[in-house]
Coordinates of C-alpha atoms and ligand atoms in Angstrom, one line a residue:
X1 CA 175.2 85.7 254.0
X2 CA 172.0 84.8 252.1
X3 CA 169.7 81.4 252.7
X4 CA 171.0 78.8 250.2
X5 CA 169.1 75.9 249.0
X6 CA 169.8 72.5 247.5
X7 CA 167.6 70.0 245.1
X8 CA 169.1 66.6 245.3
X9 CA 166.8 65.4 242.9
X10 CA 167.2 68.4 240.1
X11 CA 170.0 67.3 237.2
X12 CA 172.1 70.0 238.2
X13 CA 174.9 69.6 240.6
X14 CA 174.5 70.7 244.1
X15 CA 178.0 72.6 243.5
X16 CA 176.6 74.6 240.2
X17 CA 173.5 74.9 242.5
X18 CA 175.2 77.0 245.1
X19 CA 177.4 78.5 242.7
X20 CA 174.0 80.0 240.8
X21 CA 172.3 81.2 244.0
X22 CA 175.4 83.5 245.4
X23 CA 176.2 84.4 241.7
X24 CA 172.5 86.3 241.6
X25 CA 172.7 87.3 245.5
X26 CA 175.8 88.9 244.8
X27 CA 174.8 90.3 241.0
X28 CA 171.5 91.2 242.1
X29 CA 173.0 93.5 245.4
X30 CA 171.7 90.7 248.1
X31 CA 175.5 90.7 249.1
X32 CA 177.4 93.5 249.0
X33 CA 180.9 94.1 248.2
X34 CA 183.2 93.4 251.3
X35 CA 180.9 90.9 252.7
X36 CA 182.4 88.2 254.0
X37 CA 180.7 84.2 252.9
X38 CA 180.5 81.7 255.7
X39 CA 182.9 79.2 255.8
X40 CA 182.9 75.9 253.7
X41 CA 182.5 73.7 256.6
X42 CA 179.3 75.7 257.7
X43 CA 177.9 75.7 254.6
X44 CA 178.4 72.4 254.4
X45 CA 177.0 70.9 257.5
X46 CA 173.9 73.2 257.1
X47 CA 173.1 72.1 253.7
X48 CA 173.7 68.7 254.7
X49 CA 176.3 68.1 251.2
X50 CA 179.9 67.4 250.9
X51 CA 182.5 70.0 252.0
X52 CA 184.0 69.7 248.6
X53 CA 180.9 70.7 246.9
X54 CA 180.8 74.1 248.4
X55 CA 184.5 74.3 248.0
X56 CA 184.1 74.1 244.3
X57 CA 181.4 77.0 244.1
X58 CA 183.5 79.4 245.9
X59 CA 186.1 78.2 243.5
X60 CA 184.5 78.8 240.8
X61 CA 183.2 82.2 242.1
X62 CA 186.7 83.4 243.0
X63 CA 187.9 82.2 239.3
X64 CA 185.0 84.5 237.7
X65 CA 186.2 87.3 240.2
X66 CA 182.6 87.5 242.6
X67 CA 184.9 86.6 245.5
X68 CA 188.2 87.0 246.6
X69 CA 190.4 85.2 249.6
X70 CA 191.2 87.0 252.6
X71 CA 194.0 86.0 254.9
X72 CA 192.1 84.9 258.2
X73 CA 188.8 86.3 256.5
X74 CA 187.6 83.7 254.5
X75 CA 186.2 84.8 251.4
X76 CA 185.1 87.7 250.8
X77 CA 182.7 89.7 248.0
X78 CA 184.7 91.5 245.2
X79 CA 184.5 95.3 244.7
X80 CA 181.2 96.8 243.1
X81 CA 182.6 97.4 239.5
X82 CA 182.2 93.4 238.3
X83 CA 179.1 93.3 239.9
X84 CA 177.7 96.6 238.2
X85 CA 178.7 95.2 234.6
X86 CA 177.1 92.1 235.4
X87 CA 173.6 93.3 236.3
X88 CA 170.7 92.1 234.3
X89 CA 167.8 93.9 232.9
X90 CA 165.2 91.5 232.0
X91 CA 161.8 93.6 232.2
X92 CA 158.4 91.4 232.1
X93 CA 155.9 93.2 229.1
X94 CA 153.1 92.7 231.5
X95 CA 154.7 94.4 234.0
X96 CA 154.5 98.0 232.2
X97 CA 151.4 99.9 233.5
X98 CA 148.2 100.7 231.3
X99 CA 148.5 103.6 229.5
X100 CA 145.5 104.3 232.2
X101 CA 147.5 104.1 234.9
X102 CA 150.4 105.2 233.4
X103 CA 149.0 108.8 232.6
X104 CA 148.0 109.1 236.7
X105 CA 150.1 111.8 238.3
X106 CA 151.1 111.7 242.4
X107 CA 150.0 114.6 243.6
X108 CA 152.6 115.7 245.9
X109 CA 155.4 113.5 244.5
X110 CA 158.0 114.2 247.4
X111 CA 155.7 114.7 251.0
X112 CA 158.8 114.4 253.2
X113 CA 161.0 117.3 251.6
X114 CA 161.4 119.5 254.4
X115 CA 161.7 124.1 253.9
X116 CA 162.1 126.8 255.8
X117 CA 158.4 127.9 255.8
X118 CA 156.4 125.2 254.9
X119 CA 153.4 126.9 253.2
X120 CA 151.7 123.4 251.7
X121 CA 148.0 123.1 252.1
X122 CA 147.2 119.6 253.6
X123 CA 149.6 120.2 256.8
X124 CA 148.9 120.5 260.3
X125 CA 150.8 121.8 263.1
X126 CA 152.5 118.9 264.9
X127 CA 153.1 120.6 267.9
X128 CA 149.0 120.9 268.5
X129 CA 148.7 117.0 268.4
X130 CA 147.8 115.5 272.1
X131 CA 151.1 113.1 272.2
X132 CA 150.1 112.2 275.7
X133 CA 146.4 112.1 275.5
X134 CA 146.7 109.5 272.1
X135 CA 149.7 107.8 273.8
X136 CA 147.3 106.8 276.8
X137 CA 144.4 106.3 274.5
X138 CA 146.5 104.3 271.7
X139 CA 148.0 102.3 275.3
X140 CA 144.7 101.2 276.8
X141 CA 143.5 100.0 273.5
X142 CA 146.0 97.5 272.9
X143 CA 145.5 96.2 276.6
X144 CA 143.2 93.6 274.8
X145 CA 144.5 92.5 271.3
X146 CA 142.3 91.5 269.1
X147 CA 142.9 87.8 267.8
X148 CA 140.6 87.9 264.6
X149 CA 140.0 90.5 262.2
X150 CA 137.6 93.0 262.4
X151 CA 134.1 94.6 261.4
X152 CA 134.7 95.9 258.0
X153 CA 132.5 98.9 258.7
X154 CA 134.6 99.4 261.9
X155 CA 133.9 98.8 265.4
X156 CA 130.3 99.3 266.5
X157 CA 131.5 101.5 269.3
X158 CA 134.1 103.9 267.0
X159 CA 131.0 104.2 264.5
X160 CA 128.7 105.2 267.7
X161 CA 130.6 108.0 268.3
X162 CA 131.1 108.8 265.2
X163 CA 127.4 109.5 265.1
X164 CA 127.2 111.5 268.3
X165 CA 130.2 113.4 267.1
X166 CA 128.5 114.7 263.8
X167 CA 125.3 115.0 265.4
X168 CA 127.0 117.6 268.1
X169 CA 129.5 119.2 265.1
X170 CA 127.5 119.3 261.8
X171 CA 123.7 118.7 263.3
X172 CA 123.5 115.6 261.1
X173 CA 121.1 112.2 262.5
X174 CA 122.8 109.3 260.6
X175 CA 122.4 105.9 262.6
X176 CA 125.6 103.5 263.3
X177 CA 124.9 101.1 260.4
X178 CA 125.2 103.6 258.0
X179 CA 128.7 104.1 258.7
X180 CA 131.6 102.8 257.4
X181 CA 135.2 103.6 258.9
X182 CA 137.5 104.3 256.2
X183 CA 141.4 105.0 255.6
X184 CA 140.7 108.7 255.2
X185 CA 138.7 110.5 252.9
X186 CA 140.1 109.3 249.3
X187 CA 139.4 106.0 250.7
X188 CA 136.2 106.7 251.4
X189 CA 135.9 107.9 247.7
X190 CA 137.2 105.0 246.3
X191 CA 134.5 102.7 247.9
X192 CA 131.6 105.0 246.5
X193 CA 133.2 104.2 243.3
X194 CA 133.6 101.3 243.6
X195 CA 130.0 100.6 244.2
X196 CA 128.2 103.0 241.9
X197 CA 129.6 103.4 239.1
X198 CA 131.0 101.5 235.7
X199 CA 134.2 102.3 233.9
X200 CA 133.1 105.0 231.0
X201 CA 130.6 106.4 233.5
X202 CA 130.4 110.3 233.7
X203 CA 131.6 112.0 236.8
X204 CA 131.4 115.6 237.8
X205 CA 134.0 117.3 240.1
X206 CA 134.5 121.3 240.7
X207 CA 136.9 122.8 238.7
X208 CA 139.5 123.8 240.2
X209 CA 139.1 120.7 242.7
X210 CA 141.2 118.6 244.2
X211 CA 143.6 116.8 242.2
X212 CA 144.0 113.1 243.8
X213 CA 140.4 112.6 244.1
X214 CA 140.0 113.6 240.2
X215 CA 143.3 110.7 239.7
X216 CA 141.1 108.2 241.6
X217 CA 138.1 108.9 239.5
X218 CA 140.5 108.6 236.4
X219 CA 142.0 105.4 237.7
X220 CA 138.8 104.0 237.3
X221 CA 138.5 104.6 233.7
X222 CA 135.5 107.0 234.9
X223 CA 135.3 110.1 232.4
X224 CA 135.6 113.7 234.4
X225 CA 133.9 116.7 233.4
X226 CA 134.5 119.6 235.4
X227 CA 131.8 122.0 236.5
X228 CA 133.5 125.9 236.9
X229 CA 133.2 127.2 240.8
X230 CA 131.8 130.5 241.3
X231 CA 131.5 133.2 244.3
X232 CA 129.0 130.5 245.5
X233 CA 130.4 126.7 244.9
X234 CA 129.9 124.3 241.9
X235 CA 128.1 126.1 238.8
X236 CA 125.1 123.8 239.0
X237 CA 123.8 124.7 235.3
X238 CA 127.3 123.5 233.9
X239 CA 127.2 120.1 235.6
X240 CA 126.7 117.4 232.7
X241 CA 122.7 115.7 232.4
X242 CA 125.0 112.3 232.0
X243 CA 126.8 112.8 235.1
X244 CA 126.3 109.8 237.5
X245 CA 128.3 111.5 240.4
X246 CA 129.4 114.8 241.4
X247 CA 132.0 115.4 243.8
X248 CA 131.9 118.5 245.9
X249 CA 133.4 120.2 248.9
X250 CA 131.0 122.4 250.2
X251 CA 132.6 123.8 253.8
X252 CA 136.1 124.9 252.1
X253 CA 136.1 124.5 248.1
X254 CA 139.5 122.9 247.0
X255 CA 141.2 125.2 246.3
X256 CA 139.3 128.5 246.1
X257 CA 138.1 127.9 249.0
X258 CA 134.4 129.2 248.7
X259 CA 131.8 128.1 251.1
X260 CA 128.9 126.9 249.0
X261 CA 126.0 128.8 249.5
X262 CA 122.6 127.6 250.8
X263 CA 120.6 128.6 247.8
X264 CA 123.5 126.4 245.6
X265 CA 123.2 123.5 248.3
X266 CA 119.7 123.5 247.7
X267 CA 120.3 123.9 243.5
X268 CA 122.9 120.9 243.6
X269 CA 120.2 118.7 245.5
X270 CA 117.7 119.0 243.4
X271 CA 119.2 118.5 240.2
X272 CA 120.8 115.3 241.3
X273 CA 116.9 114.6 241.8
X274 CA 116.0 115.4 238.8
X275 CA 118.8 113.9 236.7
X276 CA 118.8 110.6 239.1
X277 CA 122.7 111.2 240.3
X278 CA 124.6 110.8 243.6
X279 CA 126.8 113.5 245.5
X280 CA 129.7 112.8 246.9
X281 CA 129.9 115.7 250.4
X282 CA 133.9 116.0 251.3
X283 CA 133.2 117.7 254.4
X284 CA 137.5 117.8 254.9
X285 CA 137.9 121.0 256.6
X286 CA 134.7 121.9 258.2
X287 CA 136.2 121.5 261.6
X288 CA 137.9 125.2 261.6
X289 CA 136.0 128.4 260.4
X290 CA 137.4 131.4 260.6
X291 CA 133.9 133.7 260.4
X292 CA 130.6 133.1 259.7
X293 CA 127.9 130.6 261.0
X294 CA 128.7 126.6 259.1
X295 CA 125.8 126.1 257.0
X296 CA 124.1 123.0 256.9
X297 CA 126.0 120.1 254.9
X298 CA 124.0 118.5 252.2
X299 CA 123.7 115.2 253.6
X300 CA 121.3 116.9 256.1
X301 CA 119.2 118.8 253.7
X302 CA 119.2 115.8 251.2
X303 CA 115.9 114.4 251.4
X304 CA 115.8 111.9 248.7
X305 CA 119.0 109.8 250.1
X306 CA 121.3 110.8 247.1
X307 CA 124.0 112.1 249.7
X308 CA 127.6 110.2 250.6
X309 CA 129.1 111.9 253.1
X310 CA 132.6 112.0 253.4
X311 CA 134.3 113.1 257.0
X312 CA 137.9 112.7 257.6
X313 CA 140.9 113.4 260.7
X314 CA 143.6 114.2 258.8
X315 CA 143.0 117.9 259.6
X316 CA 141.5 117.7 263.1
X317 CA 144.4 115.1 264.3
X318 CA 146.9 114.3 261.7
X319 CA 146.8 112.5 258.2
X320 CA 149.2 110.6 258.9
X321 CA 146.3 108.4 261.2
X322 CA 144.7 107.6 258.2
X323 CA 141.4 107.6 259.8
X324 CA 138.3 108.7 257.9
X325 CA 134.9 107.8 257.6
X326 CA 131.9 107.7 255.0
X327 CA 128.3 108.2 255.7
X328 CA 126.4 106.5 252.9
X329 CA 122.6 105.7 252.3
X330 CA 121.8 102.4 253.6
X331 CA 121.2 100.9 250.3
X332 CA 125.0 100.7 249.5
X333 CA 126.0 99.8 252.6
X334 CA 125.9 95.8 252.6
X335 CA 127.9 96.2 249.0
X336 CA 130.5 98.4 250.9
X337 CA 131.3 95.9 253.7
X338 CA 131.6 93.3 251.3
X339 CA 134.1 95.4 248.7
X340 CA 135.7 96.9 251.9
X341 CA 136.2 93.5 253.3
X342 CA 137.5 92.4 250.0
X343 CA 140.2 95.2 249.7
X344 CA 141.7 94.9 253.6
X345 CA 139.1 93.4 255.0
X346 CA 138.9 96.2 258.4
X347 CA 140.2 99.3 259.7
X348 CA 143.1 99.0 262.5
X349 CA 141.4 97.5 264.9
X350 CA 143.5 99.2 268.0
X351 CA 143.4 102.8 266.3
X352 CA 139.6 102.7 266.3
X353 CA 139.8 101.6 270.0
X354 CA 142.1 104.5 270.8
X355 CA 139.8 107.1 268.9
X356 CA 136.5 105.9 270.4
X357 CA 138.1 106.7 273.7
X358 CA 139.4 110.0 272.4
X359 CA 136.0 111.4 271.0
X360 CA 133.9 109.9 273.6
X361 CA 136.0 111.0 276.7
X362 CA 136.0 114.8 275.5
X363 CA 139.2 114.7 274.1
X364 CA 138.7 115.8 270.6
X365 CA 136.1 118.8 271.5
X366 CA 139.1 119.7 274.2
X367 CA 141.7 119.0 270.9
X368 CA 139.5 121.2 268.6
X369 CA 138.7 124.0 271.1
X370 CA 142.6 124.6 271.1
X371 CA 143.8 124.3 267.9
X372 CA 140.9 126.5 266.5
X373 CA 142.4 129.2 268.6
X374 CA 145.5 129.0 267.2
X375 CA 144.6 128.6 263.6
X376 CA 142.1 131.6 263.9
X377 CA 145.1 133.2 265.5
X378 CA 147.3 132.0 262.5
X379 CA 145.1 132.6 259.8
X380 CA 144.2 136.6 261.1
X381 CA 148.3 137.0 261.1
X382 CA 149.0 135.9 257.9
X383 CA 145.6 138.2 256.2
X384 CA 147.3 140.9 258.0
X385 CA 150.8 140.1 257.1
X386 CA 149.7 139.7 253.0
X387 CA 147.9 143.1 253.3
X388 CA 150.9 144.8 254.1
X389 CA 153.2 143.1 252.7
X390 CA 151.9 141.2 249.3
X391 CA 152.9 142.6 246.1
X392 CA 149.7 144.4 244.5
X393 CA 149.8 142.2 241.7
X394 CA 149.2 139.2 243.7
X395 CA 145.8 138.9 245.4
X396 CA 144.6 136.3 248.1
X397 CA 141.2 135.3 247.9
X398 CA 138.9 135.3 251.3
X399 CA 138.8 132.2 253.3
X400 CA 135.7 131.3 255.9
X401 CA 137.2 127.4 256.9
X402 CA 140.2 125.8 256.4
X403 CA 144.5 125.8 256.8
X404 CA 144.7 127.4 253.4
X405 CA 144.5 130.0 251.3
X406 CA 144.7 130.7 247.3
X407 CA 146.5 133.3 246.0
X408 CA 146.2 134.7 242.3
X409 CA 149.2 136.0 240.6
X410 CA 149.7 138.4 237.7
X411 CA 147.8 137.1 234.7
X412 CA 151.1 136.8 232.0
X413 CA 150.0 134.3 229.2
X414 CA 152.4 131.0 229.5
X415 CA 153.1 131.6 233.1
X416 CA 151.1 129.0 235.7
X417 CA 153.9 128.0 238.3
X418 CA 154.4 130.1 240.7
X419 CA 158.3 130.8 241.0
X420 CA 160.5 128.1 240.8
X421 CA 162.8 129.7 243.2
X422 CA 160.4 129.9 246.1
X423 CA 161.2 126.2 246.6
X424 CA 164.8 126.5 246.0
X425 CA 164.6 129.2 248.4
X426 CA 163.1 127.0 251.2
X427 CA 159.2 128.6 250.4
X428 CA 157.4 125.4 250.0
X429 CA 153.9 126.6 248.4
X430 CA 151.7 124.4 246.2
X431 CA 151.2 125.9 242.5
X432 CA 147.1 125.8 241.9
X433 CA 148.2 124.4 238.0
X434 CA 147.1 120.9 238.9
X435 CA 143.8 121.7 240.5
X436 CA 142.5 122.9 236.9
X437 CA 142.0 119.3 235.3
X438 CA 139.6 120.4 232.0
X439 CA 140.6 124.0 231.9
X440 CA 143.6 126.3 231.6
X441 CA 145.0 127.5 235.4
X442 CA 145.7 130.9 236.2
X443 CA 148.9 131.8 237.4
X444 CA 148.5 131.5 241.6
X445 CA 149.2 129.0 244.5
X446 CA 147.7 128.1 247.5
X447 CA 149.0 129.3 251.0
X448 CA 148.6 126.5 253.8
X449 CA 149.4 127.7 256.9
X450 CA 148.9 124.6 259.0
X451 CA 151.9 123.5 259.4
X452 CA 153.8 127.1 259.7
X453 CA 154.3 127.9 263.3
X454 CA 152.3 131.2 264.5
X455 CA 155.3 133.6 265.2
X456 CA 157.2 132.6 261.7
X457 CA 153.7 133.7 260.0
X458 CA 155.0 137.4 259.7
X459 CA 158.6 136.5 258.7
X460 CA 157.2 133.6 256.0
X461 CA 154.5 136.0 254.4
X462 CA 157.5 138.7 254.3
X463 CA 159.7 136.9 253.2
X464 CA 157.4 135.4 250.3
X465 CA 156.7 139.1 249.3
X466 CA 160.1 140.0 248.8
X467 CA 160.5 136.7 246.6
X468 CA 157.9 137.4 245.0
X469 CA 159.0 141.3 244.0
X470 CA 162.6 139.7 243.0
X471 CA 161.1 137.2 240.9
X472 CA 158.7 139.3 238.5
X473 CA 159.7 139.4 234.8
Ligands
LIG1 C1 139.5 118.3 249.5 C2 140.2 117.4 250.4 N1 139.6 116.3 250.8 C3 140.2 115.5 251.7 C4 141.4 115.7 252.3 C5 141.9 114.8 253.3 O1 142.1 113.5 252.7 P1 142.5 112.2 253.5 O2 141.5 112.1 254.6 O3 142.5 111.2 252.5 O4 143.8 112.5 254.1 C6 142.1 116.9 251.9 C7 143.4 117.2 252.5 O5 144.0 118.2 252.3 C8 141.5 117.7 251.0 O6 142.1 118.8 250.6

């Protein structure tokens, strides 16, 4: 039964009043067919009115068929079908999006359909995540709940650690104040944007790159240019004078998944010098290489201040934590707290508690050590596997970092998906289409292998070959 509500003072009679209200609950799906109305004489005494008065709106509601008598029941809600013809379709003008927003496509429109081999880049093995460690962590945190709201930067001790930990993992001396937890790494975007830029500004991103960045950029009626990636990251020389920000990913390029050279890093920096712009670092997958000694992210070799770094723990833990963090020159950061405190004010105040504990007891290094072993493991299996196994039309390209790789597919004009019936088939891959946002893709998709457990690698990879034979022209 729904609340109901009488105005003793309004013209209308408290009868048609009730009448009105479990007309629209009952039109409008509130209550569904079958249920059963509380008797008159409850109604009644609740509402504080006359018996008779709700008598005569279930009257009238049993007359217009809503309702029907039951025997011992009371009355009940009619069957569906009156209720179906009777639905209303008012739709508010102001309610239909800007064309802006309207042209803004979710990147992965369905993240909870499940496969057989789930091959999507942006997964991570569940069955590495320390359940017990984080329960204990998560427990001891909420021993003392918090009875205001927060820091918007975050707490002063998760943002402590924060420091240490990038100090120890990516060499990089950036002081407490300077950072600002954040609800991953778009959200960390989002604030730069927020704070340096205009609507009709110029922004740069790598193309391919990573699609829901590029839709936040667009969402803020920013223009993107895309600047091609090479053998060694973003093609500085192509990057537009006009261009306020770039936004690159230097450990793992989305998607290719180049490492950006030193010479590039170095390229990047100083034309942002000379051209007055800021970069944007998405450091997202540093955390697992595969070969090769990390280079040093740009935030450390910038030298003029020009850097926002962006860190996140959506691969090293989960992204379903939403925890992420952003590193930014201490001349924004008094205009970030005040937009991140006008947004949602702070992060979760008893996550950050829980993580501080994690990083700073040794859990995370211990969490890390682990799950690089397995994704190196994972990542050697599935090479070998698509050496022996990939069709020779199809060719992955090499990988240092990262829980993904992209494959390129024969080159037939008009082709850019890769096969439909991979996904019917229970294959989930991601098609590299919308990672080309100013330029036409090539036909290919991108291999995650996160979320695949290590001894289905062979029998995924296998069985994508054979798909993969089947389903050429
Ligand atoms: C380029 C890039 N940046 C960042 C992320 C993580 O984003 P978030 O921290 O918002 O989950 C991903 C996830 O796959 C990514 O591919």
């Amino acid at each position: 039964m729904v609340l109901l509500f009488v105005d003793s003072t309004s013209d209308r009679a408290l009868a048609a009043q009730l009448y009105e209200q479990l007309r629209d609950a009952i039109i409008e799906g509130r209550l569904g067919p079958g249920e059963r109305l509380s008797p008159t004489r409850t109604v009644a005494a609740d509402l504080g009115v006359s018996r008779s008065t709700v008598t005569d709106a279930y009257g009238r509601l049993s007359a217009e068929g809503f309702i029907v008598g039951r025997a011992g029941a009371g009355s009940v809600v009619a069957a569906a079908r009156h209720q179906a013809t009777c639905r209303r379709h008012r739709q508010a003008t102001v309610l239909a999006p800007t064309s802006q927003a309207a042209r803004l496509r979710p990147f992965d429109p369905d993240p909870t359909v499940e496969g057989r081999f789930d091959l999507r880049p942006g997964r991570v093995d569940p069955s590495l995540f320390p359940t017990k460690t984080w329960r204990r962590c998560m427990t001891r945190a909420l021993d003392h709940p918090p009875s205001q709201y927060g820091d918007p930067a975050g707490t002063y001790q998760l943002r402590t650690a924060l420091t240490q930990w990038i100090a120890r993992s990516r060499g990089m001396t950036t002081a407490p104040d300077d950072i600002v937890v954040t609800s991953g790494a778009a959200h960390a975007v989002d604030l730069a944007i927020r704070v340096i830029t205009r609507p009709g500004d110029t922004v740069c991103v790598e193309e391919p790159g990573y699609p829901p960045v590029v839709e936040l950029f667009r969402s803020w009626g920013l223009n993107v240019v895309g600047a091609a990636v090479d053998e060694e990251g973003i093609s500085v020389e192509q990057i537009p004078r006009r261009a306020k920000l770039v936004y690159v990913t230097p450990s793992h390029q989305y998607p290719l998944g180049v490492v950006m050279s030193r010479h590039r890093r170095h390229q990047l920096l100083r034309w942002a010098c000379i051209n007055d712009a800021a970069i944007i670092e998405d450091d997202y997958d540093s955390e697992f290489r595969h070969t090769n000694r990390p280079l040093e992210p740009l935030q450390l070799l910038d030298r003029d201040g020009r850097v926002l770094y962006v860190g996140t723990f959506s691969k090293t833990l989960t992204p379903s934590l939403r925890v992420g963090f952003l590193a930014a020159p201490a001349p924004l950061i008094p205009a970030i707290h005040a937009v991140r405190q006008a947004i949602d004010w702070c992060p979760p105040v008893a996550t950050q508690h829980a993580l501080t504990e994690f990083i700073t007891a040794g859990h995370l290094d211990r969490h890390l050590r682990r799950s690089r072993i397995t994704y190196r493991e994972r990542h050697r299996l599935i090479r070998q596997a698509l050496t022996h196994h990939l069709p020779a039309n199809y060719r992955p390209l090499p990988i240092h970092a990262g829980l993904h790789l992209a494959i390129l597919g024969p080159q037939d004009p008009g082709r850019h998906q890769p096969p439909d019936d991979l996904w019917a088939d229970g294959l989930l891959v991601a098609s590299l289409a919308p990672t080309y946002h100013t330029t036409n893709p090539p036909n290919g998709f991108l291999l995650g292998f996160g979320a695949l457990p290590t001894h289905l690698a062979h029998t995924a990879i296998r069985t994508l070959a054979r798909k993969l034979r089947e389903s050429r022209p």
